[in-house]
Short mmCIF file of C-alpha atoms and ligand atoms in Angstrom, two decimals:
data_model
loop_
_atom_site.label_atom_id
_atom_site.label_comp_id
_atom_site.label_asym_id
_atom_site.label_seq_id
_atom_site.Cartn_x
_atom_site.Cartn_y
_atom_site.Cartn_z
CA MET A 4 -18.42 -27.17 104.02
CA THR A 5 -16.24 -27.56 100.99
CA GLU A 6 -12.53 -28.09 101.30
CA THR A 7 -10.77 -25.34 103.25
CA ILE A 8 -8.30 -23.33 101.20
CA LEU A 9 -7.24 -20.97 103.96
CA GLU A 10 -7.15 -21.14 107.69
CA MET A 11 -5.70 -18.41 109.86
CA ARG A 12 -5.29 -19.61 113.44
CA GLY A 13 -4.84 -17.52 116.55
CA ILE A 14 -3.64 -14.42 114.73
CA THR A 15 -2.50 -11.60 117.01
CA LYS A 16 -1.02 -8.38 115.68
CA THR A 17 0.03 -5.42 117.76
CA PHE A 18 1.11 -1.94 116.76
CA PRO A 19 2.62 0.44 119.29
CA GLY A 20 -0.27 1.14 121.65
CA VAL A 21 -2.85 -0.81 119.63
CA LYS A 22 -3.78 -4.46 119.64
CA ALA A 23 -5.28 -4.61 116.15
CA LEU A 24 -5.92 -8.37 116.14
CA SER A 25 -6.31 -10.60 119.10
CA ASN A 26 -6.32 -14.35 118.59
CA VAL A 27 -8.35 -14.26 115.39
CA ASN A 28 -9.47 -17.49 113.74
CA PHE A 29 -10.62 -17.28 110.17
CA ALA A 30 -11.33 -20.05 107.65
CA VAL A 31 -12.27 -19.81 103.98
CA GLY A 32 -13.65 -22.62 101.81
CA ARG A 33 -12.21 -23.21 98.36
CA GLY A 34 -14.16 -21.46 95.63
CA GLU A 35 -16.35 -19.39 97.91
CA ILE A 36 -16.89 -15.64 98.23
CA HIS A 37 -16.21 -14.85 101.84
CA ALA A 38 -17.12 -11.42 103.20
CA ILE A 39 -15.50 -9.76 106.19
CA CYS A 40 -17.57 -7.17 108.04
CA GLY A 41 -16.74 -5.02 111.01
CA GLU A 42 -16.65 -1.48 112.28
CA ASN A 43 -13.97 0.98 111.26
CA GLY A 44 -10.78 0.01 113.00
CA ALA A 45 -12.04 -3.51 113.78
CA GLY A 46 -8.95 -5.01 112.14
CA LYS A 47 -10.24 -6.17 108.74
CA SER A 48 -7.50 -4.62 106.61
CA THR A 49 -4.85 -5.65 109.10
CA LEU A 50 -5.95 -9.29 108.93
CA MET A 51 -5.66 -9.22 105.15
CA LYS A 52 -2.24 -7.58 105.32
CA VAL A 53 -1.08 -10.33 107.64
CA LEU A 54 -2.38 -12.90 105.17
CA SER A 55 -0.71 -11.35 102.15
CA GLY A 56 2.69 -10.75 103.71
CA VAL A 57 2.45 -6.95 103.90
CA TYR A 58 3.11 -7.66 107.56
CA PRO A 59 5.79 -10.34 107.24
CA HIS A 60 5.93 -13.61 109.11
CA GLY A 61 7.49 -12.91 112.48
CA THR A 62 5.68 -9.61 113.01
CA TYR A 63 2.49 -11.35 114.15
CA ASP A 64 1.59 -14.37 116.24
CA GLY A 65 -0.39 -17.32 114.93
CA GLU A 66 -0.36 -19.64 111.96
CA ILE A 67 -1.55 -19.48 108.39
CA HIS A 68 -2.50 -22.67 106.58
CA TYR A 69 -3.02 -22.29 102.87
CA ALA A 70 -3.76 -24.96 100.29
CA GLY A 71 -2.40 -27.68 102.53
CA ASP A 72 0.77 -25.94 103.73
CA VAL A 73 1.79 -23.76 106.63
CA VAL A 74 2.89 -20.56 104.92
CA GLU A 75 5.28 -17.91 106.21
CA PHE A 76 5.22 -15.05 103.72
CA LYS A 77 7.95 -12.46 104.00
CA ASN A 78 6.38 -10.04 101.54
CA LEU A 79 3.73 -9.59 98.86
CA ARG A 80 5.85 -11.40 96.27
CA ASP A 81 5.82 -14.54 98.41
CA SER A 82 2.06 -14.58 98.71
CA GLU A 83 1.59 -13.74 95.03
CA ALA A 84 3.78 -16.68 94.11
CA ARG A 85 1.12 -18.82 95.79
CA GLY A 86 -1.71 -17.08 93.94
CA ILE A 87 -2.85 -14.77 96.72
CA VAL A 88 -3.45 -11.25 95.42
CA ILE A 89 -4.68 -8.31 97.48
CA ILE A 90 -6.34 -5.21 96.06
CA HIS A 91 -5.98 -2.55 98.68
CA GLN A 92 -8.57 -0.17 100.07
CA GLU A 93 -6.87 2.72 98.32
CA LEU A 94 -6.14 2.02 94.67
CA ALA A 95 -2.48 1.72 93.87
CA LEU A 96 -2.14 2.10 90.11
CA SER A 97 0.36 4.47 88.54
CA PRO A 98 -1.75 7.15 86.85
CA TYR A 99 0.84 8.10 84.22
CA LEU A 100 1.45 4.58 82.98
CA SER A 101 -0.80 2.85 80.50
CA ILE A 102 -3.29 0.15 81.43
CA ALA A 103 -1.00 -2.54 80.02
CA GLU A 104 2.07 -1.15 81.79
CA ASN A 105 0.18 -1.17 85.07
CA ILE A 106 -1.03 -4.70 84.61
CA PHE A 107 2.47 -6.05 84.00
CA LEU A 108 4.40 -3.71 86.27
CA ASN A 109 7.23 -5.72 87.93
CA ASN A 110 6.04 -8.70 85.91
CA GLU A 111 7.07 -7.49 82.47
CA ARG A 112 6.58 -9.48 79.30
CA LYS A 113 10.09 -9.89 77.95
CA GLY A 114 11.13 -10.91 74.51
CA ALA A 115 14.46 -11.96 73.05
CA GLY A 116 17.40 -10.13 74.64
CA GLY A 117 15.42 -9.37 77.81
CA LEU A 118 13.75 -6.30 76.39
CA ILE A 119 10.12 -5.62 77.12
CA ASP A 120 7.99 -7.03 74.35
CA TRP A 121 5.37 -4.34 73.88
CA ASN A 122 3.35 -6.31 71.36
CA GLN A 123 3.00 -9.18 73.80
CA THR A 124 2.31 -6.78 76.68
CA ASN A 125 -0.51 -5.05 74.89
CA PHE A 126 -1.84 -8.24 73.37
CA GLN A 127 -2.03 -10.06 76.70
CA ALA A 128 -3.42 -6.96 78.42
CA ALA A 129 -6.20 -6.79 75.83
CA ALA A 130 -7.15 -10.39 76.58
CA LEU A 131 -7.28 -9.66 80.31
CA LEU A 132 -9.37 -6.53 79.75
CA LYS A 133 -11.80 -8.62 77.81
CA ARG A 134 -12.03 -11.07 80.70
CA VAL A 135 -12.96 -8.29 83.15
CA GLY A 136 -15.32 -6.63 80.69
CA LEU A 137 -13.41 -3.38 80.27
CA ARG A 138 -13.59 -1.91 76.81
CA GLU A 139 -10.49 0.27 76.74
CA ASN A 140 -7.34 0.31 74.72
CA PRO A 141 -4.41 -1.21 76.70
CA THR A 142 -2.28 1.81 75.80
CA THR A 143 -4.67 4.28 77.47
CA LYS A 144 -3.18 6.04 80.49
CA VAL A 145 -4.77 5.01 83.77
CA SER A 146 -5.28 8.68 84.69
CA GLN A 147 -7.87 8.81 81.90
CA LEU A 148 -10.03 6.21 83.62
CA GLY A 149 -12.67 6.71 86.29
CA VAL A 150 -12.36 4.81 89.58
CA GLY A 151 -14.75 2.10 88.41
CA LYS A 152 -12.56 1.23 85.47
CA GLN A 153 -9.38 1.50 87.53
CA GLN A 154 -10.81 -1.10 89.85
CA LEU A 155 -11.27 -3.42 86.85
CA VAL A 156 -7.65 -2.82 85.83
CA GLU A 157 -6.62 -3.90 89.34
CA ILE A 158 -8.55 -7.12 88.85
CA ALA A 159 -7.04 -7.66 85.40
CA LYS A 160 -3.65 -7.24 87.05
CA ALA A 161 -4.58 -9.84 89.66
CA LEU A 162 -5.67 -12.22 86.93
CA SER A 163 -2.32 -11.74 85.17
CA LYS A 164 -0.69 -13.17 88.30
CA GLU A 165 -2.82 -16.28 88.07
CA VAL A 166 -4.75 -15.48 91.18
CA LYS A 167 -6.32 -18.29 93.20
CA LEU A 168 -7.33 -16.27 96.24
CA LEU A 169 -8.38 -12.71 95.49
CA ILE A 170 -8.67 -10.24 98.37
CA LEU A 171 -10.66 -7.08 97.78
CA ASP A 172 -10.59 -4.43 100.49
CA GLU A 173 -13.70 -2.25 100.03
CA PRO A 174 -13.67 -2.56 96.25
CA THR A 175 -16.92 -0.70 95.68
CA ALA A 176 -16.54 2.10 98.24
CA ALA A 177 -15.77 4.66 95.55
CA LEU A 178 -17.91 3.19 92.77
CA ASN A 179 -21.36 4.19 91.55
CA ASP A 180 -24.15 1.63 91.50
CA GLU A 181 -23.59 0.60 87.92
CA ASP A 182 -19.85 0.07 88.32
CA SER A 183 -20.43 -1.73 91.62
CA ASP A 184 -22.90 -4.09 90.01
CA HIS A 185 -20.48 -4.82 87.22
CA LEU A 186 -17.69 -5.52 89.67
CA LEU A 187 -19.84 -7.83 91.78
CA GLU A 188 -20.94 -9.72 88.68
CA LEU A 189 -17.29 -10.13 87.78
CA ILE A 190 -16.45 -11.55 91.21
CA LEU A 191 -19.33 -13.99 90.83
CA SER A 192 -18.07 -15.05 87.41
CA LEU A 193 -14.55 -15.53 88.79
CA ARG A 194 -16.08 -17.89 91.32
CA GLU A 195 -17.33 -19.95 88.39
CA GLU A 196 -13.72 -20.21 87.25
CA GLY A 197 -12.80 -21.54 90.68
CA ILE A 198 -11.26 -18.39 92.11
CA THR A 199 -11.83 -17.86 95.83
CA SER A 200 -12.51 -14.28 96.96
CA ILE A 201 -12.40 -12.48 100.25
CA ILE A 202 -14.26 -9.20 100.13
CA ILE A 203 -14.32 -6.48 102.78
CA SER A 204 -17.26 -4.13 102.51
CA HIS A 205 -19.44 -1.82 104.56
CA LYS A 206 -22.27 -2.17 102.07
CA LEU A 207 -24.40 -4.83 103.65
CA ASN A 208 -26.86 -5.14 100.76
CA GLU A 209 -23.92 -5.98 98.51
CA ILE A 210 -22.62 -8.59 100.90
CA LYS A 211 -26.00 -10.18 101.11
CA LYS A 212 -26.03 -10.36 97.33
CA VAL A 213 -22.67 -12.03 96.66
CA ALA A 214 -21.26 -13.61 99.80
CA ASP A 215 -21.46 -17.32 100.46
CA THR A 216 -20.17 -16.82 103.97
CA VAL A 217 -19.72 -13.79 106.23
CA THR A 218 -17.27 -13.38 109.09
CA VAL A 219 -17.75 -10.48 111.47
CA ILE A 220 -14.84 -8.97 113.35
CA ARG A 221 -15.19 -6.59 116.28
CA ASP A 222 -12.34 -4.98 118.23
CA GLY A 223 -9.79 -7.32 116.70
CA LYS A 224 -11.73 -10.50 117.52
CA THR A 225 -13.79 -12.89 115.41
CA ILE A 226 -17.41 -12.66 116.53
CA GLU A 227 -18.90 -15.32 114.27
CA THR A 228 -18.93 -16.82 110.81
CA ILE A 229 -22.39 -16.96 109.23
CA ALA A 230 -23.51 -19.14 106.30
CA LYS A 231 -25.40 -17.50 103.44
CA SER A 232 -28.75 -18.98 104.43
CA ASP A 233 -28.49 -17.38 107.87
CA VAL A 234 -27.18 -13.97 106.81
CA THR A 235 -29.41 -10.97 107.50
CA GLU A 236 -28.37 -7.33 107.62
CA ASP A 237 -29.67 -7.06 111.17
CA ARG A 238 -27.58 -9.98 112.33
CA ILE A 239 -24.42 -8.53 110.78
CA ILE A 240 -25.11 -5.13 112.34
CA LYS A 241 -25.72 -6.65 115.73
CA ASP A 242 -22.44 -8.58 115.53
CA MET A 243 -20.58 -5.50 114.37
CA VAL A 244 -21.73 -3.04 116.98
CA GLY A 245 -22.54 -5.47 119.77
CA ARG A 246 -26.16 -4.37 120.07
CA ASP A 247 -29.30 -3.92 117.98
CA LEU A 248 -29.46 -0.71 116.00
CA GLU A 249 -33.14 0.14 115.89
CA HIS A 250 -32.97 3.26 113.78
CA ARG A 251 -30.55 3.98 110.98
CA TYR A 252 -31.06 7.75 111.33
CA PRO A 253 -31.21 9.78 114.52
CA ASP A 254 -34.25 11.99 115.17
CA HIS A 255 -33.92 15.53 113.94
CA GLU A 256 -36.29 18.42 114.68
CA PRO A 257 -35.27 21.14 112.24
CA GLN A 258 -35.11 24.71 113.58
CA ILE A 259 -34.82 26.57 110.32
CA GLY A 260 -33.86 30.23 110.38
CA ASP A 261 -32.70 32.90 107.96
CA GLU A 262 -30.94 32.35 104.69
CA LEU A 263 -27.19 31.84 105.06
CA LEU A 264 -25.87 30.86 101.65
CA ARG A 265 -27.26 31.78 98.28
CA VAL A 266 -25.61 30.75 95.03
CA GLU A 267 -26.90 32.29 91.83
CA ASN A 268 -26.37 31.02 88.29
CA TRP A 269 -23.18 29.14 89.09
CA THR A 270 -21.51 27.82 85.96
CA ALA A 271 -18.14 26.09 85.85
CA TYR A 272 -16.12 24.40 83.16
CA HIS A 273 -13.97 21.31 83.25
CA PRO A 274 -10.45 22.17 84.50
CA GLN A 275 -8.78 20.13 81.74
CA ASP A 276 -11.35 20.75 79.03
CA PRO A 277 -12.54 24.36 79.18
CA SER A 278 -15.16 23.76 76.48
CA ARG A 279 -17.08 21.33 78.68
CA VAL A 280 -19.68 22.73 81.09
CA VAL A 281 -19.71 20.66 84.29
CA VAL A 282 -21.85 22.93 86.46
CA ASP A 283 -24.63 24.52 84.48
CA ASP A 284 -26.41 27.58 85.86
CA VAL A 285 -26.93 26.19 89.36
CA SER A 286 -28.82 28.31 91.91
CA ILE A 287 -29.37 27.10 95.47
CA THR A 288 -30.04 28.45 98.96
CA VAL A 289 -29.22 27.12 102.40
CA ARG A 290 -30.79 28.47 105.56
CA SER A 291 -29.58 28.46 109.12
CA GLY A 292 -30.34 25.14 110.81
CA GLU A 293 -31.07 23.48 107.53
CA ILE A 294 -29.64 20.23 106.14
CA VAL A 295 -29.78 20.40 102.37
CA GLY A 296 -29.13 17.27 100.35
CA ILE A 297 -27.79 17.24 96.82
CA ALA A 298 -28.76 14.06 95.02
CA GLY A 299 -27.13 13.07 91.79
CA LEU A 300 -25.43 10.22 90.01
CA MET A 301 -21.69 10.01 89.79
CA GLY A 302 -20.58 12.51 87.17
CA ALA A 303 -23.62 14.76 87.69
CA GLY A 304 -21.34 17.61 88.76
CA ARG A 305 -22.00 17.54 92.50
CA THR A 306 -18.35 17.45 93.52
CA GLU A 307 -17.40 19.94 90.79
CA PHE A 308 -20.07 22.29 92.10
CA ALA A 309 -18.76 22.02 95.65
CA MET A 310 -15.11 22.27 94.64
CA SER A 311 -15.59 25.27 92.38
CA LEU A 312 -17.63 26.99 95.07
CA PHE A 313 -14.85 26.33 97.56
CA GLY A 314 -12.12 27.84 95.41
CA HIS A 315 -10.53 24.56 94.35
CA SER A 316 -10.76 25.16 90.62
CA TYR A 317 -8.87 28.39 90.68
CA GLY A 318 -8.09 29.43 87.13
CA THR A 319 -10.91 27.60 85.43
CA ARG A 320 -13.76 29.62 84.01
CA ILE A 321 -16.47 30.17 86.57
CA SER A 322 -19.38 32.55 86.52
CA GLY A 323 -22.14 33.24 89.01
CA LYS A 324 -22.56 34.90 92.38
CA VAL A 325 -22.30 33.72 95.97
CA PHE A 326 -23.94 35.48 98.92
CA MET A 327 -23.49 34.84 102.64
CA ARG A 328 -26.28 36.36 104.74
CA GLY A 329 -27.26 38.52 101.77
CA LYS A 330 -23.79 39.94 101.21
CA GLU A 331 -21.87 38.97 98.10
CA ILE A 332 -18.67 37.09 98.86
CA ARG A 333 -15.70 35.92 96.84
CA THR A 334 -14.62 32.29 96.99
CA ARG A 335 -12.00 32.14 94.28
CA THR A 336 -9.42 30.54 96.55
CA VAL A 337 -9.77 28.08 99.38
CA SER A 338 -8.60 30.63 101.93
CA GLU A 339 -11.13 33.20 100.67
CA ALA A 340 -13.86 30.60 100.95
CA ILE A 341 -12.83 29.67 104.49
CA SER A 342 -12.62 33.27 105.67
CA ASN A 343 -16.05 33.93 104.20
CA GLY A 344 -17.61 31.17 106.26
CA LEU A 345 -17.54 28.14 103.99
CA ALA A 346 -16.04 24.73 104.59
CA TYR A 347 -15.87 21.72 102.31
CA ALA A 348 -15.09 18.25 103.62
CA THR A 349 -14.09 16.26 100.60
CA GLU A 350 -14.90 12.75 99.49
CA ASP A 351 -11.27 12.25 98.63
CA ARG A 352 -9.50 11.99 101.97
CA LYS A 353 -6.10 11.37 100.46
CA THR A 354 -5.77 14.17 97.96
CA TYR A 355 -7.57 17.08 99.54
CA GLY A 356 -8.62 16.04 103.01
CA LEU A 357 -5.63 14.99 105.02
CA ASN A 358 -1.92 15.21 105.31
CA LEU A 359 -1.23 11.55 105.98
CA ILE A 360 2.31 11.96 107.24
CA ASP A 361 1.19 14.47 109.83
CA ASP A 362 -0.47 13.66 113.15
CA ILE A 363 -4.16 13.84 114.04
CA LYS A 364 -3.60 17.00 116.05
CA ARG A 365 -2.20 19.04 113.17
CA ASN A 366 -4.69 17.68 110.67
CA ILE A 367 -7.55 18.91 112.84
CA SER A 368 -6.04 22.34 113.42
CA MET A 369 -4.73 22.77 109.86
CA ALA A 370 -7.58 24.95 108.54
CA SER A 371 -7.81 27.03 111.73
CA LEU A 372 -4.24 27.77 112.82
CA LYS A 373 -5.05 31.47 113.24
CA LYS A 374 -7.42 30.62 116.07
CA LEU A 375 -4.61 28.87 117.92
CA GLU A 376 -2.07 31.66 117.62
CA LYS A 377 -0.55 33.16 120.71
CA ALA A 378 2.04 35.90 120.16
CA GLY A 379 2.33 34.83 116.53
CA LEU A 380 2.97 31.15 117.28
CA VAL A 381 0.71 28.14 117.38
CA ASP A 382 -0.12 27.39 121.01
CA ASP A 383 0.89 23.70 121.23
CA ASN A 384 -0.98 22.96 124.42
CA GLU A 385 -4.17 24.46 123.14
CA GLU A 386 -3.80 22.61 119.84
CA PHE A 387 -3.34 19.34 121.71
CA ALA A 388 -6.34 20.03 123.95
CA VAL A 389 -8.59 20.88 121.01
CA ALA A 390 -7.57 17.78 119.08
CA ASN A 391 -8.08 15.60 122.12
CA GLN A 392 -11.55 16.99 122.58
CA TYR A 393 -12.41 16.00 119.00
CA ARG A 394 -10.81 12.59 119.43
CA LYS A 395 -13.24 11.97 122.28
CA SER A 396 -16.36 13.62 120.88
CA MET A 397 -15.97 12.07 117.44
CA ASN A 398 -14.85 8.75 118.89
CA ILE A 399 -11.71 8.60 116.75
CA LYS A 400 -9.97 5.29 117.41
CA ALA A 401 -6.33 6.16 118.07
CA PRO A 402 -4.16 5.87 121.15
CA THR A 403 -3.25 9.56 121.04
CA VAL A 404 -3.70 12.62 118.83
CA LEU A 405 0.01 12.38 118.08
CA ALA A 406 -0.65 9.31 115.92
CA LYS A 407 -0.10 9.85 112.20
CA THR A 408 -3.35 9.99 110.24
CA GLY A 409 -1.85 7.66 107.64
CA LYS A 410 -1.95 4.88 110.24
CA LEU A 411 -5.64 5.24 110.98
CA SER A 412 -8.30 3.03 109.49
CA GLY A 413 -10.29 4.55 106.63
CA GLY A 414 -13.33 5.44 108.71
CA ASN A 415 -11.28 7.07 111.39
CA GLN A 416 -9.48 9.16 108.78
CA GLN A 417 -12.88 10.41 107.69
CA LYS A 418 -13.68 11.45 111.25
CA VAL A 419 -10.46 13.47 111.34
CA VAL A 420 -11.49 15.27 108.12
CA LEU A 421 -14.85 16.12 109.64
CA SER A 422 -13.26 17.32 112.88
CA LYS A 423 -10.98 19.61 110.93
CA TRP A 424 -13.85 21.37 109.20
CA ILE A 425 -16.14 21.51 112.19
CA TYR A 426 -13.33 23.13 114.17
CA SER A 427 -12.93 25.75 111.43
CA ASP A 428 -16.41 26.84 112.57
CA PRO A 429 -17.95 27.67 109.20
CA GLU A 430 -21.41 29.15 108.63
CA VAL A 431 -22.09 26.61 105.93
CA LEU A 432 -20.42 23.23 105.79
CA ILE A 433 -20.46 21.16 102.61
CA LEU A 434 -19.99 17.45 103.23
CA ASP A 435 -19.13 15.40 100.17
CA GLU A 436 -19.84 11.70 100.74
CA PRO A 437 -19.28 12.03 104.50
CA THR A 438 -19.98 8.37 105.23
CA ARG A 439 -18.12 6.70 102.38
CA GLY A 440 -16.26 3.70 103.74
CA ILE A 441 -17.78 4.19 107.16
CA ASP A 442 -19.40 1.44 109.21
CA VAL A 443 -23.05 1.54 110.25
CA GLY A 444 -22.37 2.50 113.86
CA ALA A 445 -20.03 5.35 112.91
CA LYS A 446 -22.50 6.50 110.24
CA TYR A 447 -25.05 7.00 112.97
CA GLU A 448 -22.48 9.02 114.90
CA ILE A 449 -21.82 11.18 111.86
CA TYR A 450 -25.54 11.80 111.29
CA THR A 451 -25.77 12.87 114.92
CA ILE A 452 -22.89 15.29 114.38
CA ILE A 453 -24.62 16.73 111.30
CA ASN A 454 -27.79 17.23 113.34
CA LYS A 455 -25.84 18.98 116.08
CA LEU A 456 -24.29 21.35 113.57
CA ALA A 457 -27.73 22.23 112.23
CA ALA A 458 -29.08 22.64 115.76
CA ALA A 459 -26.26 25.11 116.39
CA GLY A 460 -27.57 27.24 113.51
CA LYS A 461 -25.16 26.12 110.79
CA GLY A 462 -26.24 25.35 107.27
CA VAL A 463 -25.18 21.91 106.08
CA ILE A 464 -25.05 20.72 102.49
CA VAL A 465 -24.74 16.96 102.14
CA ILE A 466 -23.71 15.25 98.92
CA SER A 467 -24.27 11.51 98.99
CA SER A 468 -24.58 8.74 96.45
CA GLU A 469 -26.67 6.72 98.86
CA LEU A 470 -30.17 7.95 98.27
CA PRO A 471 -31.71 6.38 101.40
CA GLU A 472 -29.08 8.16 103.47
CA LEU A 473 -29.66 11.48 101.75
CA LEU A 474 -33.40 11.23 102.21
CA GLY A 475 -32.90 9.99 105.77
CA ILE A 476 -31.00 13.03 107.00
CA SER A 477 -31.93 16.05 104.81
CA ASP A 478 -34.62 18.68 105.36
CA ARG A 479 -34.73 19.60 101.71
CA VAL A 480 -33.16 18.13 98.57
CA TYR A 481 -31.99 19.30 95.21
CA ALA A 482 -31.52 16.88 92.35
CA LEU A 483 -28.64 17.45 89.98
CA SER A 484 -28.25 15.87 86.57
CA GLU A 485 -25.69 16.68 83.88
CA GLY A 486 -24.64 19.73 85.87
CA ARG A 487 -28.13 21.22 86.12
CA ILE A 488 -30.61 21.41 88.98
CA THR A 489 -33.52 19.29 87.80
CA GLY A 490 -35.70 19.65 90.86
CA GLU A 491 -35.98 20.79 94.46
CA MET A 492 -38.39 19.78 97.19
CA PRO A 493 -38.90 19.58 100.95
CA ILE A 494 -38.11 16.17 102.36
CA GLY A 495 -41.77 15.36 102.95
CA GLU A 496 -42.32 15.33 99.21
CA ALA A 497 -39.13 13.51 98.27
CA THR A 498 -39.95 9.92 97.45
CA PRO A 499 -37.00 7.84 96.24
CA GLU A 500 -38.73 7.21 92.90
CA HIS A 501 -39.32 10.88 92.27
CA VAL A 502 -35.79 11.95 93.21
CA LEU A 503 -34.25 9.16 91.15
CA LYS A 504 -36.24 10.28 88.15
CA LEU A 505 -34.93 13.83 88.54
CA MET A 506 -31.38 12.51 89.00
CA THR A 507 -31.52 10.72 85.68
CA MET A 508 -33.30 13.45 83.72
CA GLU A 509 -31.42 14.24 80.55
CA LYS A 510 -30.87 17.62 78.99
CA PRO A 511 -33.22 18.40 76.15
CA ARG A 512 -31.09 17.95 73.04
N1 LIG B 1223 0.44 0.68 110.58
C1 LIG B 1223 -0.28 0.88 111.70
N2 LIG B 1223 0.27 1.45 112.78
C2 LIG B 1223 -0.46 1.64 113.91
N3 LIG B 1223 -1.75 1.31 114.07
C3 LIG B 1223 -2.37 0.74 113.01
C4 LIG B 1223 -1.67 0.50 111.77
N4 LIG B 1223 -2.54 -0.07 110.90
C5 LIG B 1223 -3.71 -0.19 111.56
N5 LIG B 1223 -3.61 0.29 112.83
C6 LIG B 1223 -4.67 0.29 113.84
O1 LIG B 1223 -5.18 -1.03 113.94
C7 LIG B 1223 -6.60 -1.05 114.08
C8 LIG B 1223 -7.23 -1.85 112.95
O2 LIG B 1223 -7.08 -1.13 111.73
P1 LIG B 1223 -7.60 -1.68 110.32
O3 LIG B 1223 -7.06 -0.76 109.30
O4 LIG B 1223 -7.28 -3.11 110.21
O5 LIG B 1223 -9.18 -1.48 110.47
P2 LIG B 1223 -10.34 -1.80 109.43
O6 LIG B 1223 -11.20 -2.82 110.08
O7 LIG B 1223 -9.78 -2.12 108.12
O8 LIG B 1223 -11.16 -0.41 109.40
P3 LIG B 1223 -11.85 0.44 108.19
O9 LIG B 1223 -13.22 -0.15 108.00
O10 LIG B 1223 -11.98 1.81 108.77
O11 LIG B 1223 -10.96 0.36 107.02
C9 LIG B 1223 -7.01 0.43 114.11
O12 LIG B 1223 -7.13 0.83 115.45
C10 LIG B 1223 -5.85 1.13 113.44
O13 LIG B 1223 -5.73 2.46 113.88
MG1 LIG B 1224 -9.78 -1.13 106.30
#
């Protein structure tokens, strides 16, 4: 092994009721790309927060050795001063500030008299953008950028702090394949410059591609550290879940019944730019017991279709008709959509899915409070019992349903979102990227839940950027490209090549 840049010894971290890390040992060689794998809630993010001083020295047990010293960081500033920079699981840029302002936030370029030197700021930002391969003007507002580009701004910001050890917590979870590839290439090129990286990811193919070393954590303990030459996806999975996972998808015998949902000629325009069509004359059907996949690249209009159908784009121009069991329904607002039997579990847990300062119990009951009413008030005991039932059946890792959802790991937050919509008991449930940021074991659990919903006669629409997943669980798929349906077929006819071709089909111009 090369020289060790970091060694965390015997790290133990407890939260009220949860031992997140228990005597973890973790060593990283200088200049390597070191991946951390583990199930949702295994303790990956916590370990990195201990390292970077988010959890200050004194709030955990154990020792951190870094570049030859024992370090005791009190906060992020301390760790940054030593060249350790963490990019968190949820992006943390300020949308209304420019790229350059974000890069140098709290680290402003000052000129004579202590005033911010905007020429220098923008000039240096431009140089950093060039280094990360982002062709944007430094004065562009971050809100104008897609997630892929925002991630590059985060890295530019890290580079501005003269990073030596870069920590990326699920950097590609929200990125499309192209942006992910670009990001991974960038991390590889940073390695050439001598920068060490620690990357947390649930995408095992990605890890196999870039990591020099992989450490697997399970239930707050280090299972093993594997060298590149010995890394296989199966070995990582086995370490993560503690057993072999023979099938990635559970068996599913479809029992398909009558038509539930029919959407005819659905057209929607961009909320900020009413001249831009984002959903173009889409017609689909979903039958009882059926799992319908919608395949499409990022930007194809899948989420816009689902959101506009679910009343989220109230006020934007929408045309088309929606029928439930043959009867026309209105879905212009979220509450209309819910009361007409639709549910939409969003890809964006933070903005639409959860109230992070509220507990698990209320987040699950939120869309169904009417059901829990007794003499005009929410029946607390019933609400608690319902939430507890979901905590068990969905295997949500939390000591109690009174825990705040903001404290849960990413994957467990996703399970709360799903519980909420399943409890609302819709006829048709739309799941938008239901397994984003979810570990392989929990993915299997979620597929099983989707199958159970179908077996109970529900219609399920699944939107997923992972084509193998979509083809693994659906009964029928639609392909969407540039807002239009470019093809539809039963799963037996859906080869990945064929679907991919439909997904990338351009409009005749
Ligand atoms: N601030 C906190 N307060 C209480 N419990 C917490 C807090 N942060 C994390 N936990 C708990 O500690 C455990 C480890 O969480 P952590 O976020 O490190 O998991 P993770 O491995 O990053 O998971 P994921 O893949 O889902 O992001 C979980 O059980 C989580 O609920
Ligand atoms: Mg995490």
